[in-house]
């Protein structure tokens, strides 16, 4: 992972420059039926509560509901979390014709997929940090 001011514990101490958002970041999770799907969902909920952005309905995009699809196309920034390499969220974006940005697969972070729904705090923190870093990296490349 790359180093950024958004790494764990750094947010807030940096004065908020690189980590600050106007809350206009769309956060989407696959929310699948495994620990990694639920970690993706929980991370989006907590990142919304932390003020990084706003969680959005992936099912609305999957259902090709026009307002949802257009919102996903128009939003300036997004983070999309898929739990595993099956890539359900990625497939939904492809089917809806929405460009995928800041895409993370939790199993690629080293989190093993299983059916244990007792989510681990350390894994949740890792996912949230990875999402923040992906967003920060996309901003640095602009």
Coordinates of N, CA and C in Angstrom, one line a residue:
X1 N 0.8 -1.2 0.0 CA 0.0 0.0 0.0 C 0.9 1.3 0.0
X2 N 0.3 2.3 -0.6 CA 1.1 3.5 -0.6 C 0.9 4.3 0.7
X3 N 1.8 5.1 1.0 CA 1.7 6.0 2.2 C 0.9 7.2 1.8
X4 N 0.0 7.6 2.6 CA -0.7 8.9 2.4 C -1.1 9.4 3.7
X5 N -1.5 10.6 3.7 CA -2.0 11.3 5.0 C -3.2 10.6 5.5
X6 N -3.9 9.8 4.7 CA -5.1 9.2 5.1 C -4.9 7.8 5.7
X7 N -3.6 7.5 5.9 CA -3.4 6.2 6.6 C -3.9 6.2 8.0
X8 N -4.1 5.1 8.6 CA -4.7 5.0 9.9 C -4.0 6.0 10.9
X9 N -4.9 6.7 11.6 CA -4.4 7.6 12.6 C -3.9 8.9 12.1
X10 N -3.8 9.1 10.8 CA -3.2 10.3 10.3 C -4.4 11.3 10.0
X11 N -5.5 10.8 9.6 CA -6.6 11.7 9.3 C -6.9 12.6 10.5
X12 N -7.1 13.8 10.2 CA -7.5 14.7 11.2 C -6.2 15.5 11.7
X13 N -5.1 14.8 11.8 CA -3.9 15.5 12.3 C -3.2 16.3 11.1
X14 N -3.6 16.0 9.9 CA -3.1 16.7 8.7 C -3.8 17.9 8.4
X15 N -4.8 18.3 9.2 CA -5.5 19.5 8.9 C -6.6 19.2 7.9
X16 N -6.7 18.0 7.4 CA -7.8 17.6 6.6 C -7.6 17.9 5.1
X17 N -6.4 18.4 4.7 CA -6.3 18.8 3.3 C -6.5 17.6 2.3
X18 N -5.7 16.6 2.4 CA -5.8 15.6 1.4 C -7.0 14.6 1.7
X19 N -7.4 14.5 2.9 CA -8.5 13.6 3.2 C -9.8 14.2 3.2
X20 N -9.9 15.5 3.2 CA -11.1 16.2 3.3 C -12.0 16.0 2.0
X21 N -13.2 15.8 2.2 CA -14.2 15.6 1.1 C -15.3 16.6 1.4
X22 N -16.0 16.8 0.4 CA -17.2 17.6 0.6 C -18.4 16.7 0.8
X23 N -18.1 15.5 1.1 CA -19.2 14.5 1.3 C -19.8 14.0 0.0
X24 N -19.2 14.4 -1.1 CA -19.7 14.1 -2.4 C -19.0 12.8 -3.0
X25 N -18.6 11.9 -2.2 CA -18.0 10.7 -2.6 C -19.0 9.6 -2.4
X26 N -19.3 8.9 -3.5 CA -20.2 7.8 -3.5 C -19.5 6.5 -3.0
X27 N -20.1 5.9 -2.0 CA -19.5 4.7 -1.4 C -20.5 3.5 -1.7
X28 N -19.9 2.5 -2.3 CA -20.7 1.3 -2.7 C -20.1 0.0 -2.3
X29 N -20.9 -0.9 -1.8 CA -20.4 -2.2 -1.3 C -21.2 -3.3 -2.0
X30 N -20.5 -4.4 -2.2 CA -21.2 -5.6 -2.8 C -22.2 -6.1 -1.7
X31 N -21.9 -6.0 -0.4 CA -22.8 -6.5 0.7 C -23.1 -7.9 0.5
X32 N -22.2 -8.7 0.0 CA -22.5 -10.1 -0.2 C -22.6 -11.0 1.0
X33 N -23.0 -12.3 0.8 CA -23.3 -13.2 1.9 C -22.1 -13.9 2.5
X34 N -21.0 -13.1 2.8 CA -19.8 -13.7 3.4 C -19.2 -12.6 4.3
X35 N -18.2 -13.0 5.0 CA -17.5 -12.0 5.9 C -17.0 -10.8 5.1
X36 N -16.4 -11.1 3.9 CA -15.9 -10.0 3.2 C -17.0 -9.1 2.6
X37 N -18.1 -9.7 2.2 CA -19.2 -8.9 1.7 C -19.7 -8.0 2.8
X38 N -19.8 -8.5 4.0 CA -20.3 -7.7 5.1 C -19.3 -6.7 5.6
X39 N -18.0 -7.1 5.5 CA -17.0 -6.1 5.8 C -17.1 -4.9 4.8
X40 N -17.3 -5.2 3.6 CA -17.4 -4.1 2.6 C -18.6 -3.2 3.0
X41 N -19.7 -3.8 3.3 CA -20.9 -3.1 3.7 C -20.6 -2.2 5.0
X42 N -20.1 -2.9 6.0 CA -19.8 -2.2 7.2 C -18.8 -1.0 7.0
X43 N -17.8 -1.2 6.2 CA -16.9 -0.2 5.9 C -17.6 1.0 5.3
X44 N -18.5 0.8 4.3 CA -19.2 1.9 3.7 C -20.1 2.6 4.7
X45 N -20.7 1.9 5.6 CA -21.5 2.5 6.6 C -20.7 3.4 7.5
X46 N -19.6 2.9 8.0 CA -18.7 3.7 8.9 C -18.0 4.8 8.2
X47 N -17.6 4.6 6.9 CA -17.0 5.7 6.2 C -18.0 6.9 6.0
X48 N -19.3 6.5 5.8 CA -20.4 7.5 5.7 C -20.5 8.2 7.0
X49 N -20.5 7.4 8.1 CA -20.6 8.1 9.4 C -19.4 8.9 9.8
X50 N -18.2 8.6 9.2 CA -17.0 9.3 9.4 C -17.0 10.6 8.6
X51 N -17.9 10.7 7.6 CA -18.0 11.9 6.8 C -17.2 11.8 5.5
X52 N -16.6 10.7 5.2 CA -15.8 10.6 3.9 C -16.7 10.7 2.7
X53 N -17.9 10.2 2.8 CA -18.8 10.3 1.6 C -20.2 9.8 2.1
X54 N -20.9 9.3 1.1 CA -22.3 8.8 1.3 C -22.5 7.4 0.7
X55 N -22.9 6.5 1.5 CA -23.2 5.2 1.0 C -24.4 5.2 0.0
X56 N -24.3 4.5 -1.0 CA -25.3 4.5 -2.1 C -25.8 3.1 -2.4
X57 N -26.9 2.9 -3.0 CA -27.5 1.7 -3.2 C -27.0 1.0 -4.5
X58 N -26.2 0.0 -4.3 CA -25.7 -0.8 -5.5 C -26.8 -1.5 -6.2
X59 N -27.8 -2.0 -5.4 CA -28.9 -2.7 -6.1 C -29.7 -1.8 -7.0
X60 N -29.8 -0.5 -6.7 CA -30.4 0.4 -7.6 C -29.7 0.5 -9.0
X61 N -28.4 0.5 -8.9 CA -27.6 0.5 -10.2 C -27.8 -0.9 -10.9
X62 N -27.8 -1.9 -10.1 CA -28.0 -3.3 -10.7 C -29.3 -3.4 -11.3
X63 N -30.3 -2.8 -10.8 CA -31.7 -2.8 -11.3 C -31.8 -1.8 -12.5
X64 N -30.7 -1.1 -12.8 CA -30.7 -0.1 -13.9 C -31.8 0.9 -13.7
X65 N -32.1 1.3 -12.5 CA -33.0 2.4 -12.2 C -32.3 3.7 -12.7
X66 N -33.0 4.4 -13.5 CA -32.3 5.5 -14.2 C -31.7 6.5 -13.3
X67 N -32.4 6.9 -12.2 CA -31.8 7.9 -11.3 C -30.5 7.4 -10.6
X68 N -30.5 6.1 -10.3 CA -29.3 5.5 -9.7 C -28.2 5.5 -10.6
X69 N -28.4 5.0 -11.8 CA -27.4 4.9 -12.8 C -26.8 6.2 -13.2
X70 N -27.7 7.2 -13.4 CA -27.2 8.5 -13.8 C -26.4 9.1 -12.6
X71 N -26.8 8.9 -11.4 CA -26.1 9.5 -10.2 C -24.7 8.9 -10.2
X72 N -24.6 7.6 -10.5 CA -23.3 6.9 -10.4 C -22.4 7.4 -11.6
X73 N -23.0 7.8 -12.7 CA -22.2 8.3 -13.8 C -21.8 9.7 -13.5
X74 N -22.6 10.5 -12.8 CA -22.3 11.9 -12.6 C -21.5 12.2 -11.4
X75 N -21.4 11.4 -10.4 CA -20.7 11.7 -9.2 C -19.2 11.9 -9.5
X76 N -18.6 12.9 -8.9 CA -17.2 13.2 -9.2 C -16.3 12.2 -8.6
X77 N -16.6 11.5 -7.5 CA -15.7 10.6 -6.9 C -16.5 9.4 -6.3
X78 N -15.9 8.2 -6.4 CA -16.6 7.1 -5.8 C -15.5 6.1 -5.3
X79 N -15.9 5.2 -4.4 CA -15.1 4.1 -3.9 C -16.1 2.9 -4.0
X80 N -15.6 1.8 -4.7 CA -16.5 0.6 -4.8 C -15.7 -0.5 -4.2
X81 N -16.4 -1.2 -3.3 CA -15.8 -2.3 -2.5 C -16.5 -3.6 -2.9
X82 N -15.7 -4.6 -3.4 CA -16.2 -5.9 -3.7 C -15.5 -6.8 -2.6
X83 N -16.3 -7.7 -2.1 CA -15.7 -8.6 -1.1 C -14.7 -9.6 -1.6
X84 N -15.0 -10.1 -2.8 CA -14.1 -11.2 -3.3 C -13.9 -11.1 -4.8
X85 N -13.1 -11.9 -5.3 CA -12.8 -11.9 -6.7 C -13.9 -12.2 -7.7
X86 N -15.0 -12.7 -7.2 CA -16.2 -12.9 -8.1 C -16.6 -11.5 -8.7
X87 N -16.4 -10.5 -8.0 CA -16.6 -9.1 -8.5 C -18.1 -8.8 -8.9
X88 N -19.0 -9.0 -8.0 CA -20.4 -8.7 -8.3 C -20.6 -7.2 -8.5
X89 N -20.0 -6.4 -7.7 CA -20.2 -5.0 -7.9 C -19.6 -4.5 -9.2
X90 N -18.4 -5.1 -9.5 CA -17.8 -4.7 -10.8 C -18.7 -5.1 -12.0
X91 N -19.3 -6.3 -11.9 CA -20.2 -6.8 -12.9 C -21.4 -5.9 -13.1
X92 N -21.9 -5.4 -11.9 CA -23.1 -4.5 -12.0 C -22.7 -3.2 -12.7
X93 N -21.6 -2.7 -12.4 CA -21.1 -1.5 -13.1 C -21.0 -1.7 -14.6
X94 N -20.4 -2.8 -15.0 CA -20.2 -3.1 -16.4 C -21.6 -3.2 -17.1
X95 N -22.5 -3.9 -16.5 CA -23.9 -4.1 -17.1 C -24.6 -2.8 -17.2
X96 N -24.4 -1.9 -16.2 CA -25.1 -0.6 -16.2 C -24.3 0.5 -17.1
X97 N -23.1 0.1 -17.6 CA -22.4 1.1 -18.4 C -21.8 2.2 -17.6
X98 N -21.5 2.0 -16.3 CA -21.0 3.0 -15.4 C -19.5 2.8 -15.3
X99 N -18.6 3.7 -15.5 CA -17.2 3.6 -15.3 C -16.9 3.3 -13.8
X100 N -16.0 2.3 -13.6 CA -15.7 1.9 -12.3 C -14.4 2.8 -11.8
X101 N -14.5 3.3 -10.6 CA -13.4 4.1 -10.1 C -13.1 3.7 -8.7
X102 N -11.9 3.8 -8.3 CA -11.4 3.4 -6.9 C -12.0 2.1 -6.5
X103 N -11.7 1.1 -7.2 CA -12.3 -0.3 -7.0 C -11.3 -1.1 -6.2
X104 N -11.9 -1.7 -5.1 CA -11.1 -2.6 -4.2 C -11.8 -3.9 -4.1
X105 N -10.9 -5.0 -4.0 CA -11.4 -6.3 -3.7 C -10.8 -6.7 -2.4
X106 N -11.7 -7.0 -1.4 CA -11.2 -7.2 0.0 C -10.3 -8.4 0.1
X107 N -10.6 -9.5 -0.6 CA -9.7 -10.7 -0.5 C -8.3 -10.3 -1.0
X108 N -8.2 -9.4 -1.9 CA -6.8 -9.0 -2.4 C -6.1 -8.2 -1.3
X109 N -6.8 -7.8 -0.3 CA -6.1 -7.1 0.9 C -5.6 -8.1 1.8
X110 N -5.8 -9.4 1.6 CA -5.3 -10.5 2.4 C -6.4 -11.0 3.4
X111 N -7.6 -10.6 3.2 CA -8.7 -11.1 4.1 C -9.3 -12.3 3.5
X112 N -9.3 -13.4 4.2 CA -9.8 -14.7 3.7 C -11.4 -14.6 3.7
X113 N -12.0 -15.1 2.7 CA -13.4 -15.2 2.6 C -13.9 -16.4 3.4
X114 N -14.9 -16.2 4.2 CA -15.6 -17.3 4.9 C -17.0 -16.9 5.3
X115 N -17.6 -17.7 6.1 CA -19.0 -17.4 6.5 C -19.1 -16.9 8.0
X116 N -18.0 -16.5 8.5 CA -18.0 -16.0 9.9 C -18.5 -14.5 9.9
X117 N -19.6 -14.3 10.4 CA -20.2 -12.9 10.3 C -19.8 -12.1 11.6
X118 N -19.0 -12.6 12.4 CA -18.4 -11.9 13.5 C -17.2 -11.1 13.0
X119 N -17.5 -9.9 12.5 CA -16.5 -9.1 11.8 C -15.4 -8.7 12.7
X120 N -14.1 -8.7 12.2 CA -12.9 -8.4 13.0 C -12.7 -6.9 12.9
X121 N -12.5 -6.2 14.0 CA -12.2 -4.8 14.0 C -10.9 -4.5 13.2
X122 N -9.9 -5.3 13.3 CA -8.7 -5.0 12.6 C -8.9 -5.1 11.1
X123 N -9.7 -6.1 10.6 CA -10.0 -6.2 9.2 C -10.9 -5.0 8.7
X124 N -11.8 -4.6 9.5 CA -12.6 -3.4 9.2 C -11.8 -2.2 9.1
X125 N -10.8 -2.0 10.0 CA -9.9 -0.8 9.9 C -9.1 -0.9 8.7
X126 N -8.6 -2.1 8.3 CA -7.8 -2.3 7.1 C -8.6 -1.9 5.8
X127 N -9.8 -2.3 5.8 CA -10.7 -2.0 4.6 C -10.9 -0.5 4.5
X128 N -11.2 0.2 5.7 CA -11.5 1.6 5.7 C -10.2 2.4 5.2
X129 N -9.1 1.9 5.8 CA -7.8 2.6 5.4 C -7.6 2.4 3.9
X130 N -7.8 1.3 3.4 CA -7.6 1.0 1.9 C -8.5 1.9 1.1
X131 N -9.7 2.1 1.5 CA -10.7 2.9 0.8 C -10.2 4.4 0.8
X132 N -9.8 4.8 2.0 CA -9.2 6.2 2.1 C -8.0 6.4 1.2
X133 N -7.1 5.4 1.2 CA -5.9 5.5 0.4 C -6.2 5.5 -1.1
X134 N -7.2 4.7 -1.5 CA -7.5 4.6 -2.9 C -8.1 6.0 -3.4
X135 N -8.9 6.6 -2.5 CA -9.4 7.9 -2.8 C -8.3 8.9 -2.9
X136 N -7.4 8.9 -1.9 CA -6.3 9.9 -1.9 C -5.4 9.7 -3.1
X137 N -5.1 8.5 -3.5 CA -4.3 8.2 -4.7 C -4.9 8.7 -5.9
X138 N -6.2 8.6 -6.1 CA -6.9 9.1 -7.3 C -6.9 10.6 -7.3
X139 N -6.9 11.2 -6.2 CA -6.8 12.7 -6.1 C -5.4 13.2 -6.5
X140 N -4.4 12.4 -6.0 CA -3.0 12.8 -6.3 C -2.7 12.6 -7.8
X141 N -3.4 11.7 -8.5 CA -3.1 11.5 -9.9 C -3.8 12.5 -10.8
X142 N -4.6 13.4 -10.2 CA -5.3 14.4 -11.0 C -4.4 15.6 -11.3

